[in-house]
XYZ file of C-alpha atoms in Angstrom:
644
model
C 40.035 68.372 31.431
C 36.896 67.003 32.981
C 33.523 68.622 32.280
C 33.099 69.718 35.907
C 36.463 71.450 35.808
C 35.531 73.250 32.551
C 32.297 74.375 34.147
C 34.110 75.712 37.185
C 36.617 77.608 35.065
C 33.850 78.959 32.888
C 32.178 80.376 35.966
C 35.272 82.524 36.492
C 35.430 83.996 32.993
C 35.600 87.534 34.313
C 38.828 86.622 36.092
C 40.287 84.272 33.489
C 39.406 86.341 30.475
C 36.717 84.033 29.157
C 37.566 80.479 28.197
C 39.664 77.944 30.117
C 42.711 78.188 27.811
C 43.145 81.786 28.904
C 44.067 80.767 32.506
C 47.167 82.579 33.745
C 50.245 80.585 34.819
C 53.707 81.769 35.718
C 56.880 79.757 35.890
C 58.529 78.853 39.109
C 61.490 80.961 40.072
C 64.833 80.064 41.615
C 64.479 78.272 44.952
C 60.644 78.425 44.896
C 58.617 75.585 46.377
C 55.693 73.828 44.691
C 53.185 75.110 47.235
C 54.374 78.689 46.700
C 54.084 78.373 42.917
C 50.598 76.804 43.043
C 49.340 79.410 45.537
C 50.652 82.243 43.391
C 48.966 80.876 40.253
C 45.697 80.334 42.125
C 45.790 83.951 43.328
C 46.576 85.212 39.838
C 43.455 83.424 38.544
C 41.312 84.648 41.436
C 40.517 81.220 42.863
C 41.509 79.325 45.985
C 44.381 76.879 46.089
C 41.971 73.955 46.475
C 40.008 75.051 43.440
C 43.170 75.510 41.450
C 44.341 72.004 42.264
C 40.918 70.508 41.501
C 40.544 72.337 38.208
C 43.940 71.273 36.954
C 43.781 67.707 38.248
C 46.527 68.212 40.822
C 46.060 66.249 44.027
C 45.597 68.917 46.670
C 46.794 66.806 49.594
C 49.582 65.353 47.461
C 50.772 68.876 46.697
C 50.744 69.811 50.384
C 52.829 66.715 51.136
C 55.167 67.475 48.223
C 54.450 64.179 46.448
C 56.296 63.720 43.193
C 53.177 63.138 41.057
C 51.540 66.414 42.099
C 54.755 68.445 41.773
C 55.446 67.006 38.307
C 51.935 67.980 37.081
C 52.415 71.484 38.437
C 55.822 71.753 36.769
C 54.430 70.703 33.372
C 51.446 73.032 33.761
C 53.642 76.046 34.554
C 56.489 75.054 32.210
C 58.850 74.950 35.168
C 61.862 72.588 35.125
C 60.630 69.462 36.905
C 63.892 68.608 38.641
C 64.303 72.111 40.064
C 60.765 72.205 41.439
C 61.098 68.729 42.955
C 64.442 69.700 44.486
C 63.083 72.760 46.300
C 59.703 71.359 47.374
C 59.572 69.746 50.843
C 58.198 66.188 50.569
C 56.719 64.445 53.601
C 57.343 60.742 54.226
C 55.425 58.220 56.284
C 58.371 57.738 58.678
C 58.167 61.343 59.868
C 60.998 62.702 57.725
C 60.933 65.388 55.050
C 62.969 65.501 51.840
C 64.273 68.949 50.982
C 66.862 69.722 48.325
C 67.893 66.080 48.142
C 68.335 65.777 51.903
C 66.222 63.787 54.339
C 65.506 65.751 57.523
C 63.371 65.029 60.595
C 60.088 66.892 60.517
C 61.161 68.808 63.621
C 63.904 70.565 61.632
C 61.262 72.564 59.737
C 59.439 75.618 61.044
C 56.266 75.115 63.064
C 53.311 77.401 63.658
C 54.060 79.586 60.661
C 56.542 80.259 57.927
C 59.767 82.246 57.974
C 60.097 84.975 55.362
C 62.652 87.605 54.505
C 60.819 90.952 54.296
C 63.386 92.433 51.902
C 63.117 89.475 49.520
C 59.304 89.778 49.432
C 59.469 93.503 48.779
C 61.904 92.883 45.920
C 59.578 90.213 44.482
C 56.665 92.649 44.637
C 58.652 95.416 42.964
C 59.327 93.090 40.048
C 55.938 91.432 39.500
C 53.388 92.720 41.974
C 51.912 91.067 45.100
C 51.407 87.716 43.387
C 55.107 87.569 42.586
C 55.944 87.038 46.228
C 57.417 83.549 46.580
C 58.577 81.175 49.281
C 62.190 80.023 49.077
C 62.849 76.410 50.021
C 65.437 77.178 52.693
C 62.962 79.384 54.564
C 61.395 76.183 55.852
C 64.495 75.356 57.940
C 64.149 76.561 61.532
C 67.940 76.645 61.950
C 68.179 79.521 59.437
C 67.143 82.691 61.202
C 68.292 85.384 58.787
C 68.473 86.081 55.088
C 71.946 85.274 53.823
C 71.514 87.828 51.013
C 70.254 90.862 52.958
C 71.472 89.958 56.464
C 68.137 90.719 58.132
C 66.290 88.544 60.606
C 63.445 86.426 59.298
C 59.876 87.281 60.205
C 57.174 84.676 60.791
C 53.850 84.755 58.956
C 50.805 82.588 59.616
C 49.375 80.385 56.874
C 45.724 79.365 57.009
C 45.732 75.864 58.408
C 42.618 74.862 56.453
C 43.514 76.115 53.018
C 47.328 75.967 53.441
C 47.319 78.739 50.857
C 50.771 80.273 51.088
C 49.825 83.209 48.874
C 47.078 84.240 51.265
C 49.677 84.569 53.997
C 52.167 86.329 51.737
C 49.608 88.833 50.486
C 48.328 89.457 54.003
C 51.831 90.287 55.170
C 52.498 93.980 55.655
C 55.992 95.444 55.897
C 57.071 96.538 59.361
C 60.335 97.462 61.011
C 63.069 95.302 59.531
C 65.371 93.840 62.171
C 69.015 93.685 61.110
C 71.015 90.567 61.947
C 74.498 90.513 63.421
C 77.466 90.493 61.090
C 79.496 87.321 60.628
C 78.897 84.073 62.493
C 77.877 82.359 59.250
C 79.703 79.053 59.574
C 76.634 76.900 60.237
C 74.430 78.806 57.765
C 77.049 78.481 55.014
C 77.234 74.757 55.656
C 73.442 74.361 55.518
C 73.007 76.434 52.352
C 75.961 74.715 50.714
C 74.496 71.332 51.574
C 71.084 72.296 50.167
C 72.685 73.530 46.957
C 74.527 70.215 46.544
C 77.918 71.429 47.796
C 79.396 69.247 50.541
C 81.170 70.667 53.568
C 82.888 69.183 56.578
C 82.069 67.070 58.486
C 81.387 64.958 55.389
C 80.217 61.833 57.163
C 77.658 63.540 59.426
C 74.029 63.968 58.254
C 72.847 67.552 57.946
C 70.175 67.336 60.640
C 72.770 65.976 63.091
C 75.147 68.825 62.279
C 72.394 71.389 62.790
C 71.027 69.988 66.051
C 74.354 69.214 67.691
C 75.998 72.471 66.569
C 73.205 74.490 68.160
C 73.435 72.381 71.321
C 77.200 72.854 71.598
C 76.888 76.578 70.955
C 74.178 76.903 73.601
C 76.450 75.008 76.000
C 79.383 77.304 75.290
C 77.292 80.485 75.561
C 75.229 79.152 78.472
C 71.947 79.654 76.622
C 69.036 77.867 78.285
C 65.970 78.139 75.986
C 62.623 77.562 77.682
C 58.943 78.220 77.181
C 59.202 81.338 79.331
C 62.571 82.695 78.185
C 63.373 82.623 74.475
C 66.897 83.645 73.461
C 67.447 86.474 71.039
C 67.694 85.204 67.418
C 71.104 86.831 67.075
C 72.320 84.858 70.103
C 71.035 81.663 68.500
C 72.870 82.560 65.292
C 76.089 83.047 67.238
C 75.509 79.817 69.134
C 75.006 77.849 65.938
C 78.212 79.214 64.411
C 80.205 78.598 67.594
C 78.867 75.063 67.911
C 79.614 74.277 64.269
C 83.185 75.467 64.763
C 83.551 73.061 67.699
C 81.919 70.206 65.803
C 84.161 70.729 62.780
C 87.281 70.268 64.922
C 86.310 66.753 65.960
C 85.680 64.802 69.131
C 88.555 66.383 71.057
C 87.080 69.866 70.692
C 83.634 68.614 71.754
C 85.081 67.030 74.890
C 87.033 70.200 75.666
C 83.859 72.306 75.348
C 82.078 70.057 77.839
C 85.103 70.149 80.152
C 85.170 73.962 80.136
C 81.432 74.113 80.844
C 81.847 71.675 83.730
C 84.807 73.544 85.195
C 83.022 76.911 85.041
C 79.791 75.660 86.638
C 79.384 77.318 90.043
C 75.773 76.796 91.030
C 75.527 73.045 90.561
C 77.548 69.869 90.298
C 74.867 67.882 88.437
C 75.753 66.899 84.912
C 72.090 67.194 83.885
C 72.120 70.913 84.618
C 75.626 71.655 83.343
C 75.233 69.805 80.023
C 71.524 70.544 79.632
C 71.592 71.786 75.992
C 73.572 68.777 74.778
C 71.517 66.261 76.748
C 68.262 67.829 75.580
C 69.406 67.454 71.980
C 70.372 63.796 72.463
C 67.182 62.948 74.353
C 65.071 64.500 71.598
C 66.833 62.301 69.051
C 66.993 59.155 71.171
C 65.501 56.997 68.400
C 67.779 58.377 65.699
C 70.849 56.142 65.201
C 72.633 58.997 63.412
C 73.306 60.530 66.846
C 74.772 57.329 68.350
C 78.365 58.488 67.908
C 77.764 61.698 69.842
C 75.714 59.806 72.416
C 78.673 57.528 73.087
C 81.055 60.477 73.282
C 78.890 62.421 75.756
C 78.163 59.297 77.806
C 81.881 58.585 78.129
C 82.567 62.181 79.162
C 79.885 62.067 81.846
C 81.131 58.751 83.213
C 84.713 60.055 83.222
C 83.868 63.310 84.981
C 80.844 62.684 87.205
C 79.994 60.091 89.787
C 77.367 57.840 88.206
C 75.948 55.004 90.334
C 76.165 51.558 88.838
C 73.236 50.457 86.585
C 72.111 54.046 85.947
C 70.309 54.523 82.636
C 72.393 57.108 80.801
C 71.543 58.113 77.235
C 69.972 54.772 76.480
C 72.511 52.484 78.147
C 73.066 51.096 81.633
C 76.282 52.284 83.253
C 78.784 49.982 84.857
C 80.818 50.608 87.967
C 81.493 54.303 88.515
C 84.782 55.433 86.992
C 85.195 58.499 89.198
C 84.392 59.596 92.713
C 83.766 62.859 94.505
C 84.866 63.382 98.094
C 81.265 63.321 99.286
C 80.481 60.036 97.500
C 83.687 58.419 98.735
C 82.873 59.573 102.266
C 79.381 58.105 102.013
C 80.641 54.729 100.822
C 83.724 54.381 103.027
C 82.686 56.155 106.217
C 85.749 58.419 106.229
C 85.020 62.090 106.815
C 84.870 64.467 103.859
C 87.384 66.770 105.529
C 89.904 63.941 105.810
C 89.492 63.014 102.148
C 89.815 66.674 101.152
C 93.033 67.002 103.184
C 94.517 64.079 101.273
C 93.421 65.622 97.960
C 95.130 68.893 98.945
C 98.265 67.048 100.019
C 98.427 65.436 96.559
C 97.864 68.835 94.870
C 94.623 67.591 93.341
C 92.400 70.072 95.138
C 92.993 73.754 95.773
C 93.134 74.509 99.466
C 91.338 77.820 98.939
C 88.288 76.331 97.194
C 85.174 75.948 99.382
C 84.847 72.520 100.985
C 81.208 71.968 100.091
C 81.675 72.837 96.406
C 84.873 70.801 96.015
C 83.311 67.838 97.792
C 80.509 67.737 95.234
C 82.261 68.806 92.041
C 85.881 67.698 92.153
C 86.144 64.179 90.790
C 89.079 61.796 90.686
C 89.455 58.413 89.062
C 88.229 55.353 90.888
C 91.757 53.969 91.039
C 93.113 57.158 92.606
C 90.245 57.385 95.096
C 90.849 53.750 96.089
C 94.483 54.667 96.693
C 93.460 57.723 98.733
C 91.007 55.690 100.822
C 93.673 53.045 101.446
C 96.081 55.748 102.609
C 93.497 57.303 104.916
C 92.714 53.876 106.314
C 96.294 53.688 107.557
C 96.097 56.975 109.480
C 95.511 57.532 113.161
C 95.079 60.878 114.885
C 97.565 62.318 117.335
C 95.530 61.191 120.372
C 95.657 57.521 119.411
C 99.266 57.713 118.253
C 100.634 59.460 121.330
C 98.872 57.049 123.713
C 100.268 54.131 121.719
C 103.819 55.517 121.842
C 103.561 56.948 125.367
C 104.485 60.475 124.293
C 102.920 63.844 125.081
C 101.506 65.978 122.310
C 104.209 68.592 122.884
C 106.867 65.909 122.343
C 105.122 64.661 119.187
C 105.279 68.146 117.691
C 108.982 68.465 118.538
C 109.688 65.082 116.922
C 107.885 66.274 113.811
C 109.927 69.474 113.702
C 113.132 67.423 113.885
C 111.947 65.051 111.145
C 112.009 61.967 113.394
C 108.248 61.399 113.398
C 106.591 63.512 110.678
C 102.815 63.793 110.604
C 101.074 62.779 107.410
C 99.580 66.149 106.474
C 102.337 68.332 107.858
C 101.472 71.869 108.879
C 98.162 72.156 107.028
C 96.313 73.671 109.976
C 94.314 70.540 110.799
C 94.485 67.850 113.469
C 97.845 66.034 113.109
C 97.493 62.525 111.668
C 100.134 59.797 111.501
C 100.454 56.966 109.019
C 101.152 53.564 110.485
C 104.159 53.094 108.191
C 105.797 56.245 109.600
C 105.101 55.057 113.134
C 106.467 51.600 112.326
C 109.615 53.152 110.859
C 110.110 55.236 114.008
C 109.689 52.173 116.259
C 111.904 50.048 114.043
C 114.672 52.642 114.267
C 114.422 52.624 118.076
C 114.417 48.827 118.193
C 117.383 48.591 115.840
C 119.382 50.885 118.195
C 118.404 49.004 121.347
C 119.709 45.805 122.895
C 117.304 43.471 124.598
C 117.995 43.010 128.302
C 116.270 40.512 130.598
C 117.175 42.525 133.700
C 117.024 46.306 133.955
C 119.072 47.633 136.864
C 118.907 50.977 138.689
C 121.499 52.459 136.327
C 118.850 52.535 133.645
C 115.890 54.903 133.419
C 112.895 54.638 131.096
C 112.590 57.022 128.189
C 109.225 58.057 129.603
C 110.692 59.270 132.912
C 114.106 60.501 131.807
C 112.994 63.922 130.581
C 111.293 64.797 133.875
C 114.167 63.437 135.967
C 116.944 65.215 134.087
C 114.949 68.315 133.056
C 115.712 67.862 129.374
C 113.530 67.520 126.262
C 112.276 64.051 125.349
C 112.974 64.762 121.695
C 116.632 65.458 122.564
C 116.870 62.057 124.317
C 115.254 60.218 121.396
C 117.525 61.946 118.923
C 120.543 60.920 120.997
C 119.357 57.309 121.116
C 118.779 57.175 117.350
C 122.137 58.795 116.599
C 123.970 56.320 118.839
C 125.272 58.829 121.389
C 123.003 57.365 124.087
C 122.788 53.640 124.800
C 119.299 52.161 124.529
C 117.909 48.903 125.828
C 114.474 47.275 125.876
C 112.680 44.688 127.951
C 110.995 42.784 125.112
C 111.626 41.913 121.477
C 108.950 44.202 120.065
C 108.467 47.333 122.149
C 106.459 50.417 121.267
C 105.731 52.414 124.468
C 108.222 54.915 125.832
C 108.176 53.038 129.158
C 109.604 49.945 127.394
C 112.828 51.674 126.281
C 115.621 52.497 128.769
C 118.619 54.831 128.774
C 121.757 54.843 130.946
C 121.579 57.534 133.611
C 125.323 58.242 133.512
C 125.325 58.729 129.765
C 122.467 61.207 129.991
C 124.241 63.158 132.711
C 127.496 63.150 130.791
C 125.880 64.312 127.567
C 124.021 67.095 129.387
C 127.383 68.396 130.540
C 129.216 67.979 127.236
C 126.464 68.801 124.716
C 123.341 70.150 126.418
C 120.166 70.858 124.423
C 120.032 74.428 123.137
C 117.998 77.043 124.968
C 114.870 78.408 123.342
C 114.286 82.065 122.561
C 111.189 83.726 123.936
C 109.385 83.946 120.534
C 110.182 80.295 119.783
C 108.940 79.197 123.207
C 105.741 81.189 122.680
C 105.245 79.471 119.310
C 105.848 76.003 120.783
C 103.328 76.559 123.591
C 100.748 78.539 121.600
C 101.061 81.502 123.956
C 102.136 85.126 123.622
C 105.536 86.491 124.538
C 103.764 88.858 126.951
C 102.344 85.976 128.944
C 105.677 84.135 128.910
C 107.454 87.165 130.382
C 104.826 87.294 133.110
C 105.216 83.571 133.816
C 108.976 84.048 134.114
C 108.398 86.989 136.448
C 106.241 84.940 138.854
C 108.596 81.958 138.707
C 106.302 79.618 136.757
C 109.009 79.399 134.095
C 112.745 79.513 134.636
C 114.885 81.457 132.249
C 118.317 80.370 131.101
C 121.380 82.039 132.543
C 122.552 84.243 129.699
C 124.412 87.417 130.532
C 123.629 90.477 128.463
C 120.926 88.846 126.277
C 118.300 91.456 125.237
C 115.527 88.850 125.408
C 115.296 86.036 127.977
C 115.942 82.475 126.830
C 114.252 79.417 128.323
C 115.851 75.986 128.652
C 114.178 73.614 126.205
C 113.542 71.112 128.979
C 111.772 73.842 130.945
C 109.387 74.523 128.050
C 108.431 70.835 127.942
C 108.125 70.747 131.712
C 105.650 73.639 131.718
C 103.490 71.986 129.063
C 103.576 68.734 131.026
C 102.696 70.281 134.392
C 99.908 72.634 133.352
C 96.603 72.241 131.525
C 95.308 75.103 129.456
C 91.502 75.234 129.299
C 91.625 75.580 125.536
C 88.336 73.750 125.060
C 86.363 76.615 126.604
C 88.316 79.451 125.055
C 85.749 81.128 122.839
C 82.409 82.900 122.788
C 80.811 80.770 125.528
C 82.213 82.900 128.300
C 79.461 81.939 130.768
C 80.456 78.298 130.617
C 84.099 79.245 130.977
C 83.389 81.371 134.058
C 81.229 78.622 135.549
C 83.961 76.031 135.204
C 86.591 78.352 136.676
C 84.337 78.940 139.662
C 83.962 75.167 140.091
C 87.729 74.696 140.003
C 88.267 77.508 142.507
C 85.681 76.007 144.834
C 87.334 72.599 144.522
C 90.693 73.946 145.663
C 92.280 74.170 142.204
C 93.175 77.834 141.568
C 94.639 78.922 138.219
C 98.221 79.951 137.716
C 98.499 83.619 138.664
C 100.375 86.201 136.627
C 101.134 89.877 137.344
C 98.067 90.908 135.341
C 95.659 88.407 136.864
C 94.655 84.767 136.610
C 95.702 82.807 133.540
C 93.826 79.903 131.959
C 96.486 77.408 133.132
C 95.790 74.922 135.920
C 98.054 72.333 137.549
C 97.599 69.111 135.632
C 97.759 66.879 138.694
C 94.850 68.758 140.307
C 92.770 68.547 137.128
C 93.437 64.803 136.877
C 92.322 64.307 140.472
C 89.127 66.309 140.045
C 88.325 64.560 136.761
C 88.031 61.273 138.650
C 85.115 62.615 140.701
C 81.469 62.075 139.590
C 81.097 65.763 138.698
C 84.353 65.816 136.740
C 82.922 65.092 133.242
C 83.619 68.612 132.009
C 87.256 68.341 133.079
C 87.595 65.000 131.331
C 86.376 66.623 128.136
C 88.878 69.437 128.605
C 91.715 66.942 128.934
C 90.542 65.190 125.774
C 90.275 68.523 123.946
C 93.986 69.090 124.557
C 94.701 66.688 121.727
C 92.214 68.203 119.284
C 92.821 71.006 116.862
C 95.900 71.963 114.855
C 99.502 72.123 116.065
C 99.971 74.494 118.965
C 102.474 76.453 116.924
C 99.589 77.201 114.506
C 96.885 77.823 117.088
C 95.678 81.043 118.692
C 98.144 82.857 120.918
C 96.646 83.162 124.398
C 97.212 85.787 127.065
C 94.978 85.780 130.145
C 91.652 84.225 131.078
C 89.365 83.327 128.178
C 90.486 86.178 125.922
C 92.729 85.494 122.943
C 94.445 87.353 120.193
C 95.626 86.202 116.802
C 99.171 85.104 116.237
C 101.470 87.648 114.745
């Protein structure tokens, strides 16, 4: 030893027992680190750790960094097996990693701002050899271990003097307090870590330990919906459970990881943003963005996000630019195509992709479908037209359109889903093609023929019954041009209609069925029959009156119901009724008072006047809303009651 070192030791003779050779050294114990051993020996000799290192020619800073040269000198000095001490001593590297038990780990994997200790282990050490026998185990440095695997108690954190880095000072200053027990079980991740540190390999074999630790905790936090923050710190037992749960998922492979993310996405209720739903996993991958060991998981998570969330093209996602979005939500498709969200959602419901009961706003943001399927849906919607456009094109009333749908001749695209009826152009083309195939072209139409548009009114029969007869071949059909589409362009023989009415007339309609077809109540229909607004069929002994089907269509054709103002805005409704009364257009009267039905021809005349804008809107509103058979049943005035 150098002279200065001898002089320093000599100055501590009262502690060392006289001469330098009498300095006290103890061997390192199982799992003990070099810093712990040096601090303990310094305390036993009554000097600081720095003095101890200087006196025995051990590089102080080298020992703190776990350098091999310093640890080897300490091992020889204390007669401790060199390999064991090197194995358990954390060694810092210039690239920011730390070697511990033969494993390279990022510096962030180790505890910060203190050191974890097991209070029971320290008390056992002290009972064997006194306060200086307290030692630091190598695995206590790992932040992912939060309990003692021997005593199943939670670790405590002690502070080590940042200047002296003397571990023994911190250990001796520690005082026992209430020992917090850890939960039972949930040891999968801990067993893997401890087995790895002891040289035993566990699955997954090809994944570095720090990746297993970080990603297991992230997956567990995702599954348990733990959101650590500066303000809210999860309970250590919850973190233990999360680590074990995440390790179980990780051990099962990529499929289990994807399923865990899918479950988290499906159960998210407050948000549809992948950054919030997958926050623990994304935080883990962002923190390790420069570590290529995480690239496999980065690719897996990136693919999941692109497959399950709308990601705009050229978005930077986990270190890579995304291509064209693979999936779409209803809201994004609506934004890009211009089609309404409600229309897209109706098509999704029709295809059994979306639940009709789920809220529109949540489904529009969260439910995703593949790009190919959304393109198909958009193409389908592009071929739809609403009932207003379709009926004007075909020259049919809305009432007739609904009867044709009920008979299967002209089905609407969405059926009876409670929304505005829509028709696909292919269905309309098929309907027209069937009419054209049954009709013969005639250059001259004589008086024996009558147009399909006028026949129902003339013969007091349903239009749908006439169309069905033409398509079935029981009524002759002719047309004035090669390609006809309007009901005025198709003609029927008057004699054939008259003959068929005598031989096979259309069936009468029961009172409940007539009420359903018109969207009215049976009470109002009885009153309309009583005042002669509706004719009943001649049926002797029938308990309920029947109405000829042609009469039901006639009533719908001749009267306008002010449906557009039926609602809470009673003042506007009353104002319009007063205007109609003043203009010489009284409502249809029933035994209980005025109804909301007005003669259509009067409404059409008044709508042509400069002040007739409100009436024009009412006429347009007739074609809005769901099928009349699904709408509100109406009695008198502006009041309404729900359908039975």
